[in-house]
Tab-separated table of C-alpha atoms and ligand atoms in Angstrom:
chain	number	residue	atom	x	y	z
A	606	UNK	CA	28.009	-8.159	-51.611
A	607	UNK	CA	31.598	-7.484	-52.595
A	608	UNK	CA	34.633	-10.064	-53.095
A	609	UNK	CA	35.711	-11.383	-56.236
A	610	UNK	CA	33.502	-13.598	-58.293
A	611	UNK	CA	34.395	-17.173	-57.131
A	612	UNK	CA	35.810	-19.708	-59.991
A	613	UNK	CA	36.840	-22.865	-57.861
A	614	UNK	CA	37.569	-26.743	-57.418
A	615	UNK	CA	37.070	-27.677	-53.327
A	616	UNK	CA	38.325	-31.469	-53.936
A	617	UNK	CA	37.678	-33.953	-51.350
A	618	UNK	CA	35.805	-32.643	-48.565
A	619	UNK	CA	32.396	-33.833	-46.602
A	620	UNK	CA	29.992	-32.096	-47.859
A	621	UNK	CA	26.874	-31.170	-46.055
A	622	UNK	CA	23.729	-29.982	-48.102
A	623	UNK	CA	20.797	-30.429	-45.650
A	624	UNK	CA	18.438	-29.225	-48.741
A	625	UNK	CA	19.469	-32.954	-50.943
A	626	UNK	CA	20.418	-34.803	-47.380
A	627	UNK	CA	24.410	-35.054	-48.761
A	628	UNK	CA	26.423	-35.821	-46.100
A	629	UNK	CA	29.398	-37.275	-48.512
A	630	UNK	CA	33.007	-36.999	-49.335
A	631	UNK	CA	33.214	-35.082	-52.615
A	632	UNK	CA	34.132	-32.497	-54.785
A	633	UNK	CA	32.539	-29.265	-55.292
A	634	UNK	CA	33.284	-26.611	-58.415
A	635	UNK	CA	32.228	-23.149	-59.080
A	636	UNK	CA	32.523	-21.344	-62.006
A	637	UNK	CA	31.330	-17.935	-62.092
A	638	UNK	CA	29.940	-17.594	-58.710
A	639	UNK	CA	27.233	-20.737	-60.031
A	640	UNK	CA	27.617	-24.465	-58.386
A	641	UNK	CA	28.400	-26.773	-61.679
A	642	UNK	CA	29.136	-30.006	-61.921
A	643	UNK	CA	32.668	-29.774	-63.596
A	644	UNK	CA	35.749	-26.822	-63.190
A	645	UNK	CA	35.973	-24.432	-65.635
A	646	UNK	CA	39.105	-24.289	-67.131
A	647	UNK	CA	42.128	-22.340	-64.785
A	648	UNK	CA	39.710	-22.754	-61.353
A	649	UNK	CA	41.594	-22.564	-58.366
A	650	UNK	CA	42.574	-25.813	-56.771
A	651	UNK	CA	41.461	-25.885	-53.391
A	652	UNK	CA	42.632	-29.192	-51.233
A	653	UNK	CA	39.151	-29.675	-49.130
A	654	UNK	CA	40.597	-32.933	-47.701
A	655	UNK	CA	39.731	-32.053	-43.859
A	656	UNK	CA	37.413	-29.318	-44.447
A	657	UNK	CA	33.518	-29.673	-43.792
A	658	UNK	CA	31.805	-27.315	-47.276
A	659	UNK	CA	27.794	-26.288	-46.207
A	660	UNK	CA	25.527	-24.026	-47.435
A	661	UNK	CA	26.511	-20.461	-46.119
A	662	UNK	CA	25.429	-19.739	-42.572
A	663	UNK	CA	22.518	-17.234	-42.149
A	664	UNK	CA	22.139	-15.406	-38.581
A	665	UNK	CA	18.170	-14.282	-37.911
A	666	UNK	CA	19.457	-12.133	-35.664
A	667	UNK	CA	22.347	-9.385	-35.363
A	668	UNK	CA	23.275	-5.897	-33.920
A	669	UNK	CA	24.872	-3.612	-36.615
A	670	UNK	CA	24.664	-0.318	-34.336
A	671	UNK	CA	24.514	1.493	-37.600
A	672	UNK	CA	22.791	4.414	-37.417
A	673	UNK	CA	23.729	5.661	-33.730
A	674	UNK	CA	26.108	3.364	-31.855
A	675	UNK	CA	28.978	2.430	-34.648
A	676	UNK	CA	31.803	2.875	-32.059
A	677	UNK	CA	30.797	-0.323	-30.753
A	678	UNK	CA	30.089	-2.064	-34.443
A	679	UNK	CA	29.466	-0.675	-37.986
A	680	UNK	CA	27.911	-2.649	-40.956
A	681	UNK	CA	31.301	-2.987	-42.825
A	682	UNK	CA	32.638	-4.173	-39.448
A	683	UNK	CA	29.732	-6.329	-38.104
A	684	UNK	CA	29.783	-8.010	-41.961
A	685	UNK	CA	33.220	-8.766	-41.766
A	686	UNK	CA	32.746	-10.616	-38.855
A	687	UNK	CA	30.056	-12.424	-40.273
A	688	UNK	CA	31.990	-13.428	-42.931
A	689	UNK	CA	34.967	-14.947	-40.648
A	690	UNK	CA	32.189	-16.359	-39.173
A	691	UNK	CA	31.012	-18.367	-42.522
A	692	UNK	CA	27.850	-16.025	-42.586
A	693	UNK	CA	26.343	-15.146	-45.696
A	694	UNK	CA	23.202	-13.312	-44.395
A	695	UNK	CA	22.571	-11.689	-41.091
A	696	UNK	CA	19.200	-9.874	-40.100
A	697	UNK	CA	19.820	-6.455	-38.479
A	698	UNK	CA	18.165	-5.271	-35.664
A	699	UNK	CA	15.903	-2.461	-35.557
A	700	UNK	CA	17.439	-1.127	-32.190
A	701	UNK	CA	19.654	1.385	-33.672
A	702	UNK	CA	19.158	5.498	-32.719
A	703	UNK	CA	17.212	6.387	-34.118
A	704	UNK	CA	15.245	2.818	-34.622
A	705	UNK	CA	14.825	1.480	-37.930
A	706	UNK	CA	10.689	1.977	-37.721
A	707	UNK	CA	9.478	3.340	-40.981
A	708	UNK	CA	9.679	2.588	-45.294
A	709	UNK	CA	12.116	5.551	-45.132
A	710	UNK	CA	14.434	4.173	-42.277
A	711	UNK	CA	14.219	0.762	-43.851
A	712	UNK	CA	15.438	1.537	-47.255
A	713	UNK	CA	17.882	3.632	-45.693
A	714	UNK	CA	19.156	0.913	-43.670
A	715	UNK	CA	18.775	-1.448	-47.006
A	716	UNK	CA	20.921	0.321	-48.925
A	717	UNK	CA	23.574	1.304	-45.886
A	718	UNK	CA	23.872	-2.520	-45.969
A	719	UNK	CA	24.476	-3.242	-49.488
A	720	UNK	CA	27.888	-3.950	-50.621
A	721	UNK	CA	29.464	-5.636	-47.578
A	722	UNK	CA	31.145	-8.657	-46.683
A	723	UNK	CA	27.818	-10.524	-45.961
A	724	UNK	CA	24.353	-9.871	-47.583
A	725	UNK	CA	22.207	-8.170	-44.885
A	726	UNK	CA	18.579	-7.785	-44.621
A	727	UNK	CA	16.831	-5.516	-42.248
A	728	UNK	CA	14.560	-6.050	-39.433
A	729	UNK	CA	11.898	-3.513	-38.736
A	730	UNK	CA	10.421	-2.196	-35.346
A	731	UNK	CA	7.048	-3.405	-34.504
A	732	UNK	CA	6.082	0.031	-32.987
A	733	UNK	CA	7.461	3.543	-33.571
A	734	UNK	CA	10.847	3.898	-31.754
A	735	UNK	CA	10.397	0.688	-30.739
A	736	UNK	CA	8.355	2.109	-27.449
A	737	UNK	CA	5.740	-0.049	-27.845
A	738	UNK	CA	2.979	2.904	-27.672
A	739	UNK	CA	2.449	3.741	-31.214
A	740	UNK	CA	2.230	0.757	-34.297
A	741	UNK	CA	4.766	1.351	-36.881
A	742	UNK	CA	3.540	1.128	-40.573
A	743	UNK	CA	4.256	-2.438	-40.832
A	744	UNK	CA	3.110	-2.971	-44.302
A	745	UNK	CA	4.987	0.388	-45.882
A	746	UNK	CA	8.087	-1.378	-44.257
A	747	UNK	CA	7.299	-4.660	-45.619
A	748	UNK	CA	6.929	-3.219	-48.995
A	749	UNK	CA	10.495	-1.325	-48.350
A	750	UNK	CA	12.492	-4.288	-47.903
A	751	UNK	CA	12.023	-5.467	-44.209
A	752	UNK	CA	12.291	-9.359	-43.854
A	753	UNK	CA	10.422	-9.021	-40.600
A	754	UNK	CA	9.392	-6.615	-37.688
A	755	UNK	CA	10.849	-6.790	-33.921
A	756	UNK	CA	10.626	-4.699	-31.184
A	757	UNK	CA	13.764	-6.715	-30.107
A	758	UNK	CA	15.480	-6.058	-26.462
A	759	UNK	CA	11.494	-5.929	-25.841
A	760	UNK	CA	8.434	-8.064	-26.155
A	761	UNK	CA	5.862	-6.467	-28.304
A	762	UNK	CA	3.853	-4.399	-25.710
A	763	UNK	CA	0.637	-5.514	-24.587
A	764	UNK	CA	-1.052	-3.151	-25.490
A	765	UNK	CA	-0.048	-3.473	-28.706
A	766	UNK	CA	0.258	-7.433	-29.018
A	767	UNK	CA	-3.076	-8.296	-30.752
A	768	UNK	CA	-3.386	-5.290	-32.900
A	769	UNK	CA	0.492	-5.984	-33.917
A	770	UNK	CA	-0.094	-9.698	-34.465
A	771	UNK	CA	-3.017	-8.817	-36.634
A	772	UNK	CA	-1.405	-6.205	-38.902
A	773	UNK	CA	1.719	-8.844	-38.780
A	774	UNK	CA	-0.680	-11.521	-40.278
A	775	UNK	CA	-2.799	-8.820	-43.123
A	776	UNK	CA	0.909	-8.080	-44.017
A	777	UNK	CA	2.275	-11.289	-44.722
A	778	UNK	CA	5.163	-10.290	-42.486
A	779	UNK	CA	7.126	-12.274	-39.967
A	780	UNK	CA	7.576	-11.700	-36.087
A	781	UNK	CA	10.764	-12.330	-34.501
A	782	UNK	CA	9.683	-11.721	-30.539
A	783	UNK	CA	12.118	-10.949	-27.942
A	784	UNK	CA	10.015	-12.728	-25.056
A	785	UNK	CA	10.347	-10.883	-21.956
A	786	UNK	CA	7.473	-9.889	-18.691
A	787	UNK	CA	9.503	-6.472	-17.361
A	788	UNK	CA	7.269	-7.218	-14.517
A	789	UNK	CA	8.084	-9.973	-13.827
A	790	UNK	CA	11.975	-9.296	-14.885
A	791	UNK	CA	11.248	-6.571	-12.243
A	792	UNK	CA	15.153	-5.679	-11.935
A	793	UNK	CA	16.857	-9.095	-12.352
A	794	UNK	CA	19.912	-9.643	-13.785
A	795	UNK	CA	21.222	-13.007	-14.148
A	796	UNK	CA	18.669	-16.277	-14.106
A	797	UNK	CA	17.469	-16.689	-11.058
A	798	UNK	CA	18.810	-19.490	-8.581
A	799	UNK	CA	20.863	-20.865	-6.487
A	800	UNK	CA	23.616	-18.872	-8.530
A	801	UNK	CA	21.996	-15.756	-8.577
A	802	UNK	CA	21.340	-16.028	-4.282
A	803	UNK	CA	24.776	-16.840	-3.587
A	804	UNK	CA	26.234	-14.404	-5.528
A	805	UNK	CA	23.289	-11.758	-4.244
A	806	UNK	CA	22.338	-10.686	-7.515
A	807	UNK	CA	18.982	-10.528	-8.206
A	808	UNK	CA	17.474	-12.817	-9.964
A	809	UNK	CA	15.483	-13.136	-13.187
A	810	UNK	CA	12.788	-15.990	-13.283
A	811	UNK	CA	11.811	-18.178	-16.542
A	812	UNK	CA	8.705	-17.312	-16.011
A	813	UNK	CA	9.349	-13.727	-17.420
A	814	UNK	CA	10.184	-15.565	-20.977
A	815	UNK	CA	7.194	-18.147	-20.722
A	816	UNK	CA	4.226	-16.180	-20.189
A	817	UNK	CA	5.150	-13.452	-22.680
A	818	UNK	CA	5.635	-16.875	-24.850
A	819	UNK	CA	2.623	-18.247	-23.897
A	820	UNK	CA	0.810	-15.145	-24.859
A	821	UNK	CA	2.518	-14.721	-28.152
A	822	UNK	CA	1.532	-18.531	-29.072
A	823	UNK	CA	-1.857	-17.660	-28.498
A	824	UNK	CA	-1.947	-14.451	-30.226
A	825	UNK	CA	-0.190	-16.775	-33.206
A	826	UNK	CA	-2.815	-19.501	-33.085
A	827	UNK	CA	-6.058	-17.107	-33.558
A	828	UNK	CA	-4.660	-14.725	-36.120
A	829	UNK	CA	-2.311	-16.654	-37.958
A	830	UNK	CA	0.101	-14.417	-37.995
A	831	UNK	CA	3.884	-16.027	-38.752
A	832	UNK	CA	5.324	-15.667	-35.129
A	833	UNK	CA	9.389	-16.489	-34.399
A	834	UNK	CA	10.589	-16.687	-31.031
A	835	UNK	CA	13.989	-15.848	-30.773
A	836	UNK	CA	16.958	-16.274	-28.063
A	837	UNK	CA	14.882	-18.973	-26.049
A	838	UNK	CA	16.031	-20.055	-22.729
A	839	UNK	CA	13.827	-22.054	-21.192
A	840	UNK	CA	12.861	-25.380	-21.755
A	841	UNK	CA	9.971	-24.795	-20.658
A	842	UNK	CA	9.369	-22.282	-23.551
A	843	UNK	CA	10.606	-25.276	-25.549
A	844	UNK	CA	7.581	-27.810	-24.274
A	845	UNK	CA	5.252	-24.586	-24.670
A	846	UNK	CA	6.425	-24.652	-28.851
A	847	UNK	CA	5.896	-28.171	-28.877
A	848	UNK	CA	2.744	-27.770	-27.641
A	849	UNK	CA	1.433	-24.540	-29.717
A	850	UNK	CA	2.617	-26.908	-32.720
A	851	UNK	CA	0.791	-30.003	-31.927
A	852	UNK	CA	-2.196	-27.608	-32.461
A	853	UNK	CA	-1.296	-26.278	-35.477
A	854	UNK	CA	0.180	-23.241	-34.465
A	855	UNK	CA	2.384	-22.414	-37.398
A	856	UNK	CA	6.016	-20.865	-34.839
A	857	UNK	CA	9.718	-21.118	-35.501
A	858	UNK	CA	12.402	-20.227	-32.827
A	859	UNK	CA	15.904	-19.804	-32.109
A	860	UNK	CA	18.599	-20.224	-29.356
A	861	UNK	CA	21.964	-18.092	-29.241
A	862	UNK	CA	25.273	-20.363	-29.593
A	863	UNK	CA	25.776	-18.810	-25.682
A	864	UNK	CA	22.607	-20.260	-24.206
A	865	UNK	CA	23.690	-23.353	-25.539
A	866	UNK	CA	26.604	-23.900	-24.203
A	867	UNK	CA	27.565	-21.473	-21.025
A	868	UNK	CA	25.375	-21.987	-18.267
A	869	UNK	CA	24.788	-19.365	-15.299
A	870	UNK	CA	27.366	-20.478	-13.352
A	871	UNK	CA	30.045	-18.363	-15.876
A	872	UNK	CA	28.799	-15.263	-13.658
A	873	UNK	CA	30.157	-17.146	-10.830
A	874	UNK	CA	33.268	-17.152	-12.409
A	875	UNK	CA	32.805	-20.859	-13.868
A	876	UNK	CA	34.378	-21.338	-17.675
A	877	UNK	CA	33.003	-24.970	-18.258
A	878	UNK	CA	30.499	-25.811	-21.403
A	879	UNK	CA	27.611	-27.344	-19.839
A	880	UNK	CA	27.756	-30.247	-20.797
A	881	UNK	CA	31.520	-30.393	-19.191
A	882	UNK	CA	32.349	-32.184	-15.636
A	883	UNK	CA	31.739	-30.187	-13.223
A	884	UNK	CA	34.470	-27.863	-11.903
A	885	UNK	CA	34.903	-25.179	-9.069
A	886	UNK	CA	34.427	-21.535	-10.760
A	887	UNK	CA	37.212	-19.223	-10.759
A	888	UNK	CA	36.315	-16.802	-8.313
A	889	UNK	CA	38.632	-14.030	-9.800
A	890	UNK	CA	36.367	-14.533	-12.587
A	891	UNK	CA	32.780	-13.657	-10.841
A	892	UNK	CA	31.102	-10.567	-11.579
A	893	UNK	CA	32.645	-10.706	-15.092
A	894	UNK	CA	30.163	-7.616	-16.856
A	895	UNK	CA	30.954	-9.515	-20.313
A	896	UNK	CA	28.531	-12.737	-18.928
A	897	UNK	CA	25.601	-10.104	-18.677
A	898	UNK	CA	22.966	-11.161	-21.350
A	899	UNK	CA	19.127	-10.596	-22.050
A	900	UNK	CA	17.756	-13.071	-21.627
A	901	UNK	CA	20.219	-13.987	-18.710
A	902	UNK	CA	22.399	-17.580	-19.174
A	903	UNK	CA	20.435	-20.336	-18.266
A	904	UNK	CA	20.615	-23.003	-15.751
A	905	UNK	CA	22.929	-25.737	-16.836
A	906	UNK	CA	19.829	-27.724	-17.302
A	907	UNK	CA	18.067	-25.605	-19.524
A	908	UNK	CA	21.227	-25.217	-21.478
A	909	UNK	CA	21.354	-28.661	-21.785
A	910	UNK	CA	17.416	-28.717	-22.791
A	911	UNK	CA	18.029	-26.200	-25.187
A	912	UNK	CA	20.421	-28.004	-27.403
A	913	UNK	CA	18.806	-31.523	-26.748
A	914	UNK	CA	15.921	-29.690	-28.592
A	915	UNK	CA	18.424	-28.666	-31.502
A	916	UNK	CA	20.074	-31.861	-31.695
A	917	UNK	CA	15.975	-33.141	-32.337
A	918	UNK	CA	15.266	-30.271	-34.417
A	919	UNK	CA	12.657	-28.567	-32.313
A	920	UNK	CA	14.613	-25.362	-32.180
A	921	UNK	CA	14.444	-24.332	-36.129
A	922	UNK	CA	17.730	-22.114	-35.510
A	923	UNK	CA	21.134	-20.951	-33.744
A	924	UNK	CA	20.964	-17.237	-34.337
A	925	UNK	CA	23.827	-15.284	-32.797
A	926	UNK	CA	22.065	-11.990	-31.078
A	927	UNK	CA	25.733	-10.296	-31.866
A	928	UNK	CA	25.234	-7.952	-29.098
A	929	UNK	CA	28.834	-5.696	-29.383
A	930	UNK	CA	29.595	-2.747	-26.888
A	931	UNK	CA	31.911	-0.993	-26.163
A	932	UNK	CA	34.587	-1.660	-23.060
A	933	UNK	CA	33.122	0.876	-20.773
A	934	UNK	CA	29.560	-0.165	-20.626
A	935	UNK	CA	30.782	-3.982	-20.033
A	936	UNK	CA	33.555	-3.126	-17.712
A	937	UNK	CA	30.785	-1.728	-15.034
A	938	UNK	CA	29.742	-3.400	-11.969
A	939	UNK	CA	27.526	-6.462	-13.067
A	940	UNK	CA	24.365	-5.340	-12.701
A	941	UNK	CA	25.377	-2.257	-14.443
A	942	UNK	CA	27.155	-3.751	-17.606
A	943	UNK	CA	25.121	-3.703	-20.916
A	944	UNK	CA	23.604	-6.642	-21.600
A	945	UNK	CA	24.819	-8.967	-24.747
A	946	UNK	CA	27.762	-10.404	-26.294
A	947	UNK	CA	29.430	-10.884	-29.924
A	948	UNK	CA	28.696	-13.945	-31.588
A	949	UNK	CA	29.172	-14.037	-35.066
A	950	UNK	CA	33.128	-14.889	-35.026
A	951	UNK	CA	32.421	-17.793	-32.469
A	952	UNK	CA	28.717	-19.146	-33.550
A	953	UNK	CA	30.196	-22.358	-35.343
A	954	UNK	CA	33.098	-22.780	-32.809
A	955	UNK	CA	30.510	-22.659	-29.962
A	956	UNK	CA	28.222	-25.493	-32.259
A	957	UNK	CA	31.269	-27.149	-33.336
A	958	UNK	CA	32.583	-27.909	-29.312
A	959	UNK	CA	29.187	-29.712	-28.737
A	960	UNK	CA	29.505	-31.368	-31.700
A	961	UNK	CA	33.104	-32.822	-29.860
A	962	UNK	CA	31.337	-33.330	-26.716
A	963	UNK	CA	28.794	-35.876	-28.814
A	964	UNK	CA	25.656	-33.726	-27.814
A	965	UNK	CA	24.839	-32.287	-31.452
A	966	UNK	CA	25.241	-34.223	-35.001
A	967	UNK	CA	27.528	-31.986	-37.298
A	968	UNK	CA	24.558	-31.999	-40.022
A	969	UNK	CA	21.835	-30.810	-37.184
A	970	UNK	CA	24.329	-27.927	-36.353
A	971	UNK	CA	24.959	-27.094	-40.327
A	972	UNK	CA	21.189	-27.018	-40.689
A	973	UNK	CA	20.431	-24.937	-37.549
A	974	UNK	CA	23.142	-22.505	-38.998
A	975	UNK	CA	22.518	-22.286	-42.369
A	976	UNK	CA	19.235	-23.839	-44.546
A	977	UNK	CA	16.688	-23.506	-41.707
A	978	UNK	CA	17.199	-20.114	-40.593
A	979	UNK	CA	17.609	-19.009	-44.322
A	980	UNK	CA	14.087	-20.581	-45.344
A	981	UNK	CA	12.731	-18.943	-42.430
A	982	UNK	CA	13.040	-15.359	-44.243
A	983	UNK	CA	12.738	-16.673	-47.405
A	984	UNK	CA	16.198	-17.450	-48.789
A	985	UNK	CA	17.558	-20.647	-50.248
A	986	UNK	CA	20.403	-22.794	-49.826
A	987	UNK	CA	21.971	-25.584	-51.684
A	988	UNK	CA	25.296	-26.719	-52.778
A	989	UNK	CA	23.325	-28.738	-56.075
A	990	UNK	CA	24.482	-27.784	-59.229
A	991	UNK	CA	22.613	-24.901	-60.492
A	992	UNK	CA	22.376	-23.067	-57.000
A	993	UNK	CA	24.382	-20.041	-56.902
A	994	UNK	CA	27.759	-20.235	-54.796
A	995	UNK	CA	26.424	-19.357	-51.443
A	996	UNK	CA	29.222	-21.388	-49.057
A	997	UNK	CA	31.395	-21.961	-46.213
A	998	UNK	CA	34.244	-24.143	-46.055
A	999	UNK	CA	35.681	-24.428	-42.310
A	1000	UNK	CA	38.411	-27.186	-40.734
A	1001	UNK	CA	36.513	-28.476	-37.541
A	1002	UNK	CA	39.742	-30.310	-35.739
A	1003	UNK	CA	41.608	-26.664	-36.636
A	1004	UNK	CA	41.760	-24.752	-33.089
A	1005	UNK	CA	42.259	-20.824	-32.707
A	1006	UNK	CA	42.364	-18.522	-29.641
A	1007	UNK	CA	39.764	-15.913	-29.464
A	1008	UNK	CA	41.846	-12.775	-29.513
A	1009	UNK	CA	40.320	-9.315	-28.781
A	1010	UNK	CA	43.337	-8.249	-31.689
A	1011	UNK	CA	42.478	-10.321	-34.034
A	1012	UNK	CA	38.352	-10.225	-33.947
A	1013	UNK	CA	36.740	-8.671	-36.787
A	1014	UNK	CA	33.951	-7.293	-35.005
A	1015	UNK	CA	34.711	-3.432	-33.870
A	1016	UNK	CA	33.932	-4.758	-30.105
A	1017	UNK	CA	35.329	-7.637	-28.573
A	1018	UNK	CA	32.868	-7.717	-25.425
A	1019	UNK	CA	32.557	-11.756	-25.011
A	1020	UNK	CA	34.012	-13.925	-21.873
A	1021	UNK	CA	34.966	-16.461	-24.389
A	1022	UNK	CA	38.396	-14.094	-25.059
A	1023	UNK	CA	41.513	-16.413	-24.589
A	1024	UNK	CA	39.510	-19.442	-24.871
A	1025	UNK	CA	40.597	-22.277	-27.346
A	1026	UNK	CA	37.806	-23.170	-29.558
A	1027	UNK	CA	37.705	-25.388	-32.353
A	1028	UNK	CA	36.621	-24.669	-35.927
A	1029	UNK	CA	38.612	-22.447	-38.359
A	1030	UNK	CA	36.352	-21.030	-41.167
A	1031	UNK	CA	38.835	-20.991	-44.532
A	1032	UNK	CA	36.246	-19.954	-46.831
A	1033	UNK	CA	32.872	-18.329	-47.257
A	1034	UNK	CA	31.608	-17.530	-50.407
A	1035	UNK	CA	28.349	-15.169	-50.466
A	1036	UNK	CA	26.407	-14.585	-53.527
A	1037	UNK	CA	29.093	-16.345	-55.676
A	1038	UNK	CA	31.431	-14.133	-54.563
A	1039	UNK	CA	34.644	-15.032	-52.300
A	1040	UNK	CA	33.620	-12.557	-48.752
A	1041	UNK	CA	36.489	-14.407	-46.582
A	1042	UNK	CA	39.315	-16.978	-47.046
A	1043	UNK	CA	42.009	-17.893	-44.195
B	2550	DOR	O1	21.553	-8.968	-24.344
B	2550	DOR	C1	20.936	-8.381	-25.209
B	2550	DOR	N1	21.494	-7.362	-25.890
B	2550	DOR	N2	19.678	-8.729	-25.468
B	2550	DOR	C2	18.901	-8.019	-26.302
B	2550	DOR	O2	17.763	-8.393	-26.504
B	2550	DOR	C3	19.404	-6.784	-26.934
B	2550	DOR	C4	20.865	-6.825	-27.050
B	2550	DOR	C5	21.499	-5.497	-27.427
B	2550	DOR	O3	20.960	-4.819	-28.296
B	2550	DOR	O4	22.544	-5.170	-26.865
């Protein structure tokens, strides 16, 4: 990571550590790049009297587009937007061109990704070009660097499910699953409903998420193989973890900021959180390509499910599924658009607005963002003296517009653009180095 080393005094701010349980009004001082308990001599001064300070965010799941697609995002571009975000870590995708499925592609892709604005750490394909015919070489990418494998923007094949869960478990490695039936997908393209009929698109039923989930906790249960489910959005995958658990089943999972929060009626033209009053959708608005998402946007009461379950802690993590593209694949008819959105500069603002609408606790959202997902892959967190620096310091009352001029991110493809959101990140600090300040 690059960014000067940090040497620093944050005075009076609440500070969150979910690895001691603080949740306290304090100061916080860094001398070279190390949390200690007093200033060194000539830190900087920084008034934290407003400001929430947490352990740095870390995002289990991103879309670089580096190798093949970096019109629509580059590393240096997709970290800078992490860092806005108060990211420290994001896991890349292996859904680059070519795919990131071999030792060679992964150290390749390791190295590409050293010396950013965020620390990243790569994901590698389950199967060779992620086409779900052939099993990559799990362990040689293990032993390259890989954090974990995903055939991601596709279940593992099943064909190839017990044999990958297996070599997953032999390796030691970690699955993050992308849970989707194509036949029973079979051409949908929003969640199917009452939505989806009256706006005659065709529909995509939660069924296509929970049996591929049901069949991956089963798969996890008899081989023991470390099994994530990521981008849930169903609650009925949510019962279906609950369940797998009570059994031992040893599964984490995630839910993107947008599943949380916009509901399937934003293809209808609607621009209410879910939780919000109801209100008549803007029908200039329908059809908007930029609401297009795999899996689709769920029913507001799955939404609301969904971040019931990380308000309890059920769901481990929010991870962002940064999904950029560029205008002309988004600007297409709907069912034509390219599925997914950005999410790194918006993640906290997205948390932070059910936070204000009292559905979330501001420590369940730091955790979900930051000391959770990061023990998931292996990393710690901490803001205890000792730790290294590895921060963000954001104002939650602050408010910003999201601005397709002023995103970080080399694609701006998100319906959130001209939205007011709350939560200004003024600092992240990575690796005890400074990677963003406001
Ligand atoms: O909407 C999505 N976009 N879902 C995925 O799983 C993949 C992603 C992408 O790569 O664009």
């Amino acid at each position: 990571m690059t960014g000067p080393t940090a040497n620093l005094l944050i005075t009076g701010a609440r500070l969150i550590d979910p690895a001691t349980g603080t949740d306290a009004i304090g100061d916080l001082a860094i001398s070279d790049g190390l949390v200690v308990a007093d200033a060194p001599a000539g830190a900087e001064r920084i008034d934290g009297r407003g400001l929430v300070v947490t352990p740095g965010f870390c995002d289990l799941h991103a879309h670089l587009r580096q190798p093949g697609r970096d019109g629509a995002e580059t590393i240096e571009s997709g970290c800078r937007a992490a860092a806005r975000g108060g990211f420290t870590t994001i896991c890349a995708m292996p859904n680059t061109d070519p795919a990131i499925d071999s030792a060679e592609a992964v150290s390749r892709a390791v190295a590409a990704g050293a010396g950013g604005a965020c620390r990243v750490r790569i994901i590698g394909a389950a199967s060779v070009r992620r086409a779900g015919r052939e099993m990559a070489d799990l362990a040689a990418m293990a032993a390259a660097g890989a954090v974990a494998v995903s055939d991601d923007g596709c279940a593992v094949s099943g064909a190839m499910a017990r044999e990958t869960f297996e070599r997953v478990a032999a390796a030691g490695l970690l699955l993050i699953e992308h849970a989707e039936d194509p036949s029973l997908v079979a051409g949908g393209v929003m969640r199917a409903g009452p939505t989806a009929v009256r706006l005659g698109l065709p529909g995509w039923p939660p069924a296509a998420e929970l049996t591929t989930v049901e069949r991956d906790l089963a798969l996890a249960g008899t081989t023991r193989a470390r099994l994530h489910l990521t981008h849930l959005s169903c609650a009925a995958s949510i019962e279906a973890v609950r369940g797998a658990r009570a059994r031992g089943v040893a599964v984490t999972c995630d839910v993107t900021p947008h599943h949380l929060s916009m509901a399937d009626d934003w293809v209808a033209g609607s621009r209410r959180f879910a939780w919000d009053e109801e209100r008549a959708p803007d029908p200039a608005l329908a059809f908007d390509g930029r609401c297009r998402v795999n899996p689709p946007l769920a029913s507001r009461a799955d939404a609301l499910a969904l971040l019931a379950a990380v308000a309890d802690g059920t769901i481990d993590s929010i991870a962002t599924d940064h999904a950029p593209h560029p205008v002309e694949r988004k600007l297409a008819p709907f069912a034509s658009a390219a599925p997914g959105l950005i999410g790194l500069e918006t993640a906290l603002s997205l948390g932070l607005a059910a936070v204000e609408a009292g559905r979330l606790a501001l420590p369940a959202l730091v955790a979900a963002m930051s000391t959770r997902p990061a023990a998931i892959i292996g990393e710690a967190r901490s803001l205890a003296v000792g730790a290294t620096a590895d921060i963000v310091a954001f104002d939650p009352a602050a408010r910003w517009r999201v601005d397709a001029t002023t995103l970080e991110s080399a694609s701006s493809n998100t319906p959130l653009l001209g939205m007011e959101l709350p939560g200004v990140v003024r600092l992240t600090v990575g690796d005890g180095r400074i990677t963003y300040r406001s």
